[in-house]
Amino acid sequence: ACPPILAIDGPAGAGKSTVTRQAAAALGLLYLDTGAMYRAATWWLMTAKVNLGDPIAVAETISQCRIEFVPQSQPGLAPKVFINGQDITQAIRAPAVTAHVSQVAAQPAVRKILVKQQQLLGQNGGVAAEGRDIGTHVFPQAGLKIFLTASVEERAKRRWQELQAQGNPDISLAQLQADISQRDYADQHRAYAPFRPAPDAIEIVTDQLSIEAVIAEIIRLYQVRF
Ligand code: C5P
């Protein structure tokens, strides 16, 4: 039998990446960061100077892209992301990419291409996938669906601390909060496959929880169920 899929959806800055990666490692599942795929597509389009407002040009360009994940030797490290053979692991986290990704991710043709690739990766189960539409569209059959969230204040604070630690002291907390709110809004209000919790998802509000506690709870839920 196929190992059941773990689907983790949530807004920007809720801690999805760390939580999903660690849970995947503990449960022996393949980690799939679907946000990285939308970021990779956006980076490629911006680098190729494709007009992001032209859905036909965008779709044509994306259909020719090959996105790959390369696991790192050290467990717990995020996999490297490649597009058409080029390592863009760092580049896709740039503020310019973050600022434009929702516009690209709103386009149905882009979503259809990337969702198909995601479903292919999960066709034999055994995947822990994180994103915005995993429980609703990509893997509606997932064995366990988590909706991971936190207040926008808390999420902005975490991002700010992360950026400080990386030596980016220039961004204000207020600006981060505004950016996060704007991206949440765009993702929730797009016409096609909007970001929303699956009806059968278990919601975890992480404001008062440590990352370790969240990971432990998700592992527990998965093991209790399977
Ligand atoms: O999770 P992350 O912040 O990297 O996602 C970047 C963007 O990609 C989101 O703001 C959203 O616009 C898009 N996305 C999506 N569907 C997913 C994952 C990400 O639309 N499953």
mmCIF file of C-alpha atoms and ligand atoms in Angstrom:
data_model
loop_
_atom_site.group_PDB
_atom_site.id
_atom_site.type_symbol
_atom_site.label_atom_id
_atom_site.label_comp_id
_atom_site.label_asym_id
_atom_site.label_seq_id
_atom_site.Cartn_x
_atom_site.Cartn_y
_atom_site.Cartn_z
ATOM 1 C CA ALA A 1 0.000 0.000 0.000
ATOM 2 C CA CYS A 2 1.053 3.607 -0.616
ATOM 3 C CA PRO A 3 2.281 5.465 2.487
ATOM 4 C CA PRO A 4 -0.337 8.160 3.212
ATOM 5 C CA ILE A 5 0.318 11.745 2.157
ATOM 6 C CA LEU A 6 0.803 14.519 4.712
ATOM 7 C CA ALA A 7 -0.573 17.867 3.475
ATOM 8 C CA ILE A 8 0.409 21.075 5.255
ATOM 9 C CA ASP A 9 -1.172 24.333 4.124
ATOM 10 C CA GLY A 10 -0.897 27.759 5.650
ATOM 11 C CA PRO A 11 -0.155 31.437 5.094
ATOM 12 C CA ALA A 12 3.246 33.082 4.694
ATOM 13 C CA GLY A 13 5.492 32.872 7.740
ATOM 14 C CA ALA A 14 3.515 30.275 9.699
ATOM 15 C CA GLY A 15 6.583 28.029 9.880
ATOM 16 C CA LYS A 16 5.403 25.534 7.249
ATOM 17 C CA SER A 17 8.814 24.883 5.722
ATOM 18 C CA THR A 18 10.685 23.966 8.887
ATOM 19 C CA VAL A 19 7.762 21.989 10.266
ATOM 20 C CA THR A 20 7.062 20.066 7.065
ATOM 21 C CA ARG A 21 10.744 19.319 6.459
ATOM 22 C CA GLN A 22 11.311 17.989 9.974
ATOM 23 C CA ALA A 23 8.072 16.009 10.042
ATOM 24 C CA ALA A 24 8.945 14.498 6.650
ATOM 25 C CA ALA A 25 12.391 13.449 7.915
ATOM 26 C CA ALA A 26 10.925 11.903 11.089
ATOM 27 C CA LEU A 27 8.171 10.042 9.235
ATOM 28 C CA GLY A 28 10.319 8.927 6.279
ATOM 29 C CA LEU A 29 8.321 10.939 3.746
ATOM 30 C CA LEU A 30 9.580 12.904 0.730
ATOM 31 C CA TYR A 31 9.506 16.636 1.441
ATOM 32 C CA LEU A 32 7.818 18.725 -1.248
ATOM 33 C CA ASP A 33 7.909 22.549 -1.077
ATOM 34 C CA THR A 34 5.338 23.664 -3.660
ATOM 35 C CA GLY A 35 5.905 27.347 -2.826
ATOM 36 C CA ALA A 36 9.473 26.912 -4.077
ATOM 37 C CA MET A 37 8.046 25.805 -7.439
ATOM 38 C CA TYR A 38 5.937 28.982 -7.794
ATOM 39 C CA ARG A 39 8.971 30.999 -6.710
ATOM 40 C CA ALA A 40 11.211 29.201 -9.238
ATOM 41 C CA ALA A 41 8.711 29.871 -12.024
ATOM 42 C CA THR A 42 8.495 33.538 -11.004
ATOM 43 C CA TRP A 43 12.281 33.890 -10.887
ATOM 44 C CA TRP A 44 12.621 32.375 -14.353
ATOM 45 C CA LEU A 45 9.951 34.664 -15.826
ATOM 46 C CA MET A 46 11.482 37.769 -14.243
ATOM 47 C CA THR A 47 14.992 36.831 -15.360
ATOM 48 C CA ALA A 48 13.733 36.195 -18.903
ATOM 49 C CA LYS A 49 11.901 39.561 -18.702
ATOM 50 C CA VAL A 50 8.567 37.992 -19.587
ATOM 51 C CA ASN A 51 5.617 40.316 -18.962
ATOM 52 C CA LEU A 52 3.946 38.752 -15.895
ATOM 53 C CA GLY A 53 0.644 40.293 -16.978
ATOM 54 C CA ASP A 54 0.638 38.313 -20.240
ATOM 55 C CA PRO A 55 -0.864 34.908 -19.370
ATOM 56 C CA ILE A 56 -0.076 33.375 -22.776
ATOM 57 C CA ALA A 57 3.609 34.312 -22.700
ATOM 58 C CA VAL A 58 3.799 33.223 -19.043
ATOM 59 C CA ALA A 59 2.232 29.824 -19.731
ATOM 60 C CA GLU A 60 4.398 29.221 -22.779
ATOM 61 C CA THR A 61 7.569 30.008 -20.838
ATOM 62 C CA ILE A 62 6.609 27.913 -17.797
ATOM 63 C CA SER A 63 5.674 24.912 -19.918
ATOM 64 C CA GLN A 64 9.300 24.810 -21.109
ATOM 65 C CA CYS A 65 10.785 24.934 -17.607
ATOM 66 C CA ARG A 66 12.189 21.992 -15.703
ATOM 67 C CA ILE A 67 12.159 22.468 -11.937
ATOM 68 C CA GLU A 68 14.146 19.999 -9.832
ATOM 69 C CA PHE A 69 14.758 19.447 -6.142
ATOM 70 C CA VAL A 70 18.115 18.030 -5.082
ATOM 71 C CA PRO A 71 18.236 16.693 -1.515
ATOM 72 C CA GLN A 72 21.173 17.845 0.609
ATOM 73 C CA SER A 73 23.454 15.246 2.150
ATOM 74 C CA GLN A 74 22.856 16.654 5.628
ATOM 75 C CA PRO A 75 19.405 15.655 6.852
ATOM 76 C CA GLY A 76 17.173 18.537 7.919
ATOM 77 C CA LEU A 77 18.652 20.903 5.334
ATOM 78 C CA ALA A 78 16.281 22.269 2.697
ATOM 79 C CA PRO A 79 16.796 20.654 -0.713
ATOM 80 C CA LYS A 80 18.470 22.741 -3.404
ATOM 81 C CA VAL A 81 16.180 24.087 -6.117
ATOM 82 C CA PHE A 82 17.186 24.052 -9.786
ATOM 83 C CA ILE A 83 15.445 25.424 -12.852
ATOM 84 C CA ASN A 84 16.703 24.269 -16.236
ATOM 85 C CA GLY A 85 19.894 23.123 -14.540
ATOM 86 C CA GLN A 86 20.593 26.409 -12.749
ATOM 87 C CA ASP A 87 20.874 26.488 -8.934
ATOM 88 C CA ILE A 88 18.376 29.112 -7.733
ATOM 89 C CA THR A 89 18.043 27.979 -4.104
ATOM 90 C CA GLN A 90 18.994 31.418 -2.777
ATOM 91 C CA ALA A 91 17.657 33.538 -5.635
ATOM 92 C CA ILE A 92 14.024 32.457 -5.180
ATOM 93 C CA ARG A 93 13.998 33.948 -1.645
ATOM 94 C CA ALA A 94 14.844 37.457 -2.901
ATOM 95 C CA PRO A 95 12.275 40.143 -1.963
ATOM 96 C CA ALA A 96 11.614 40.903 -5.647
ATOM 97 C CA VAL A 97 10.540 37.296 -6.240
ATOM 98 C CA THR A 98 8.406 37.263 -3.086
ATOM 99 C CA ALA A 99 6.720 40.480 -4.238
ATOM 100 C CA HIS A 100 5.667 39.002 -7.608
ATOM 101 C CA VAL A 101 5.011 35.330 -6.863
ATOM 102 C CA SER A 102 1.304 35.736 -6.040
ATOM 103 C CA GLN A 103 0.668 37.357 -9.420
ATOM 104 C CA VAL A 104 2.220 34.372 -11.184
ATOM 105 C CA ALA A 105 0.596 31.806 -8.873
ATOM 106 C CA ALA A 106 -2.852 33.279 -9.605
ATOM 107 C CA GLN A 107 -2.659 32.234 -13.269
ATOM 108 C CA PRO A 108 -4.618 29.015 -13.962
ATOM 109 C CA ALA A 109 -2.230 27.828 -16.695
ATOM 110 C CA VAL A 110 0.742 28.115 -14.336
ATOM 111 C CA ARG A 111 -1.098 26.254 -11.584
ATOM 112 C CA LYS A 112 -2.178 23.462 -13.936
ATOM 113 C CA ILE A 113 1.406 22.849 -15.063
ATOM 114 C CA LEU A 114 2.912 22.906 -11.555
ATOM 115 C CA VAL A 115 0.096 20.939 -9.887
ATOM 116 C CA LYS A 116 0.534 18.184 -12.482
ATOM 117 C CA GLN A 117 4.237 17.942 -11.585
ATOM 118 C CA GLN A 118 3.389 17.898 -7.869
ATOM 119 C CA GLN A 119 0.850 15.114 -8.346
ATOM 120 C CA LEU A 120 3.395 13.099 -10.320
ATOM 121 C CA LEU A 121 5.846 13.362 -7.418
ATOM 122 C CA GLY A 122 3.125 12.133 -5.055
ATOM 123 C CA GLN A 123 1.589 9.436 -7.243
ATOM 124 C CA ASN A 124 2.990 6.658 -5.066
ATOM 125 C CA GLY A 125 2.196 8.434 -1.799
ATOM 126 C CA GLY A 126 4.855 8.926 0.834
ATOM 127 C CA VAL A 127 5.013 12.690 0.423
ATOM 128 C CA ALA A 128 4.865 15.529 2.944
ATOM 129 C CA ALA A 129 3.811 18.534 0.875
ATOM 130 C CA GLU A 130 3.474 22.148 1.967
ATOM 131 C CA GLY A 131 1.695 24.972 0.190
ATOM 132 C CA ARG A 132 -1.618 26.803 -0.126
ATOM 133 C CA ASP A 133 -3.804 24.299 -1.998
ATOM 134 C CA ILE A 134 -2.359 20.903 -1.075
ATOM 135 C CA GLY A 135 -5.367 19.654 0.904
ATOM 136 C CA THR A 136 -7.912 21.256 -1.431
ATOM 137 C CA HIS A 137 -6.459 20.653 -4.926
ATOM 138 C CA VAL A 138 -3.117 18.907 -5.201
ATOM 139 C CA PHE A 139 -3.739 15.952 -2.868
ATOM 140 C CA PRO A 140 -7.411 16.071 -1.780
ATOM 141 C CA GLN A 141 -6.973 12.379 -0.861
ATOM 142 C CA ALA A 142 -4.149 13.149 1.609
ATOM 143 C CA GLY A 143 -4.296 10.979 4.718
ATOM 144 C CA LEU A 144 -3.616 13.842 7.097
ATOM 145 C CA LYS A 145 -4.255 17.535 6.385
ATOM 146 C CA ILE A 146 -2.881 20.254 8.624
ATOM 147 C CA PHE A 147 -3.726 23.950 8.406
ATOM 148 C CA LEU A 148 -0.823 25.736 10.062
ATOM 149 C CA THR A 149 -1.407 29.339 11.001
ATOM 150 C CA ALA A 150 -0.576 32.205 13.361
ATOM 151 C CA SER A 151 -1.579 35.843 13.713
ATOM 152 C CA VAL A 152 -0.095 38.179 11.137
ATOM 153 C CA GLU A 153 1.727 40.024 13.957
ATOM 154 C CA GLU A 154 3.419 36.825 15.083
ATOM 155 C CA ARG A 155 4.298 35.768 11.539
ATOM 156 C CA ALA A 156 5.815 39.177 10.749
ATOM 157 C CA LYS A 157 7.786 39.091 13.990
ATOM 158 C CA ARG A 158 9.247 35.668 13.141
ATOM 159 C CA ARG A 159 10.222 36.777 9.622
ATOM 160 C CA TRP A 160 11.802 39.913 11.046
ATOM 161 C CA GLN A 161 13.878 37.926 13.541
ATOM 162 C CA GLU A 162 14.919 35.557 10.754
ATOM 163 C CA LEU A 163 16.042 38.477 8.565
ATOM 164 C CA GLN A 164 17.914 40.094 11.452
ATOM 165 C CA ALA A 165 19.751 36.831 12.070
ATOM 166 C CA GLN A 166 20.700 36.750 8.379
ATOM 167 C CA GLY A 167 22.069 40.284 8.601
ATOM 168 C CA ASN A 168 19.220 42.168 6.884
ATOM 169 C CA PRO A 169 18.419 44.864 9.457
ATOM 170 C CA ASP A 170 16.876 47.322 6.963
ATOM 171 C CA ILE A 171 13.344 45.954 6.765
ATOM 172 C CA SER A 172 10.862 47.305 9.327
ATOM 173 C CA LEU A 173 8.412 45.095 11.177
ATOM 174 C CA ALA A 174 5.532 47.243 9.888
ATOM 175 C CA GLN A 175 6.651 46.802 6.283
ATOM 176 C CA LEU A 176 6.953 43.025 6.712
ATOM 177 C CA GLN A 177 3.488 42.856 8.226
ATOM 178 C CA ALA A 178 2.054 44.870 5.322
ATOM 179 C CA ASP A 179 3.808 42.635 2.753
ATOM 180 C CA ILE A 180 2.601 39.434 4.419
ATOM 181 C CA SER A 181 -0.988 40.692 4.681
ATOM 182 C CA GLN A 182 -0.967 41.717 1.050
ATOM 183 C CA ARG A 183 0.338 38.328 -0.103
ATOM 184 C CA ASP A 184 -2.201 36.459 2.068
ATOM 185 C CA TYR A 185 -4.993 38.572 0.606
ATOM 186 C CA ALA A 186 -3.867 37.996 -2.994
ATOM 187 C CA ASP A 187 -3.565 34.223 -2.428
ATOM 188 C CA GLN A 188 -6.980 34.002 -0.725
ATOM 189 C CA HIS A 189 -8.815 36.074 -3.317
ATOM 190 C CA ARG A 190 -7.535 34.714 -6.610
ATOM 191 C CA ALA A 191 -10.331 33.260 -8.752
ATOM 192 C CA TYR A 192 -8.709 29.898 -9.489
ATOM 193 C CA ALA A 193 -7.778 27.518 -6.632
ATOM 194 C CA PRO A 194 -7.735 30.189 -3.909
ATOM 195 C CA PHE A 195 -5.862 29.573 -0.698
ATOM 196 C CA ARG A 196 -8.230 28.214 1.961
ATOM 197 C CA PRO A 197 -8.244 25.414 4.521
ATOM 198 C CA ALA A 198 -9.609 22.065 3.406
ATOM 199 C CA PRO A 199 -12.819 21.259 5.311
ATOM 200 C CA ASP A 200 -11.167 18.166 6.787
ATOM 201 C CA ALA A 201 -7.916 19.872 7.801
ATOM 202 C CA ILE A 202 -6.817 20.037 11.431
ATOM 203 C CA GLU A 203 -5.977 23.619 12.315
ATOM 204 C CA ILE A 204 -2.916 24.347 14.451
ATOM 205 C CA VAL A 205 -2.524 27.937 15.650
ATOM 206 C CA THR A 206 1.160 28.364 16.445
ATOM 207 C CA ASP A 207 1.357 31.777 18.183
ATOM 208 C CA GLN A 208 2.006 30.230 21.591
ATOM 209 C CA LEU A 209 3.780 27.076 20.395
ATOM 210 C CA SER A 210 7.441 26.291 19.851
ATOM 211 C CA ILE A 211 8.437 24.863 16.493
ATOM 212 C CA GLU A 212 9.433 21.619 18.265
ATOM 213 C CA ALA A 213 5.973 21.309 19.814
ATOM 214 C CA VAL A 214 4.291 21.786 16.441
ATOM 215 C CA ILE A 215 6.492 19.164 14.780
ATOM 216 C CA ALA A 216 5.892 16.703 17.615
ATOM 217 C CA GLU A 217 2.122 17.214 17.384
ATOM 218 C CA ILE A 218 2.019 16.601 13.633
ATOM 219 C CA ILE A 219 4.171 13.467 13.953
ATOM 220 C CA ARG A 220 1.859 12.267 16.719
ATOM 221 C CA LEU A 221 -1.277 12.908 14.630
ATOM 222 C CA TYR A 222 0.194 11.017 11.660
ATOM 223 C CA GLN A 223 1.307 8.065 13.768
ATOM 224 C CA VAL A 224 -2.003 7.837 15.627
ATOM 225 C CA ARG A 225 -3.844 7.729 12.328
ATOM 226 C CA PHE A 226 -1.575 5.281 10.454
HETATM 227 O O1 C5P B 1 5.194 29.173 0.749
HETATM 228 P P1 C5P B 1 5.827 30.326 0.029
HETATM 229 O O2 C5P B 1 5.778 31.603 0.787
HETATM 230 O O3 C5P B 1 7.194 30.027 -0.482
HETATM 231 O O4 C5P B 1 4.909 30.520 -1.260
HETATM 232 C C1 C5P B 1 5.139 31.562 -2.163
HETATM 233 C C2 C5P B 1 3.868 31.884 -2.947
HETATM 234 O O5 C5P B 1 3.582 30.838 -3.865
HETATM 235 C C3 C5P B 1 2.587 32.059 -2.136
HETATM 236 O O6 C5P B 1 2.439 33.363 -1.625
HETATM 237 C C4 C5P B 1 1.527 31.752 -3.191
HETATM 238 O O7 C5P B 1 1.270 32.881 -4.004
HETATM 239 C C5 C5P B 1 2.186 30.701 -4.047
HETATM 240 N N1 C5P B 1 1.785 29.336 -3.706
HETATM 241 C C6 C5P B 1 0.588 28.876 -4.193
HETATM 242 N N2 C5P B 1 0.223 27.580 -3.992
HETATM 243 C C7 C5P B 1 1.010 26.745 -3.304
HETATM 244 C C8 C5P B 1 2.226 27.206 -2.759
HETATM 245 C C9 C5P B 1 2.586 28.522 -2.962
HETATM 246 O O8 C5P B 1 -0.156 29.629 -4.811
HETATM 247 N N3 C5P B 1 0.629 25.478 -3.153
#
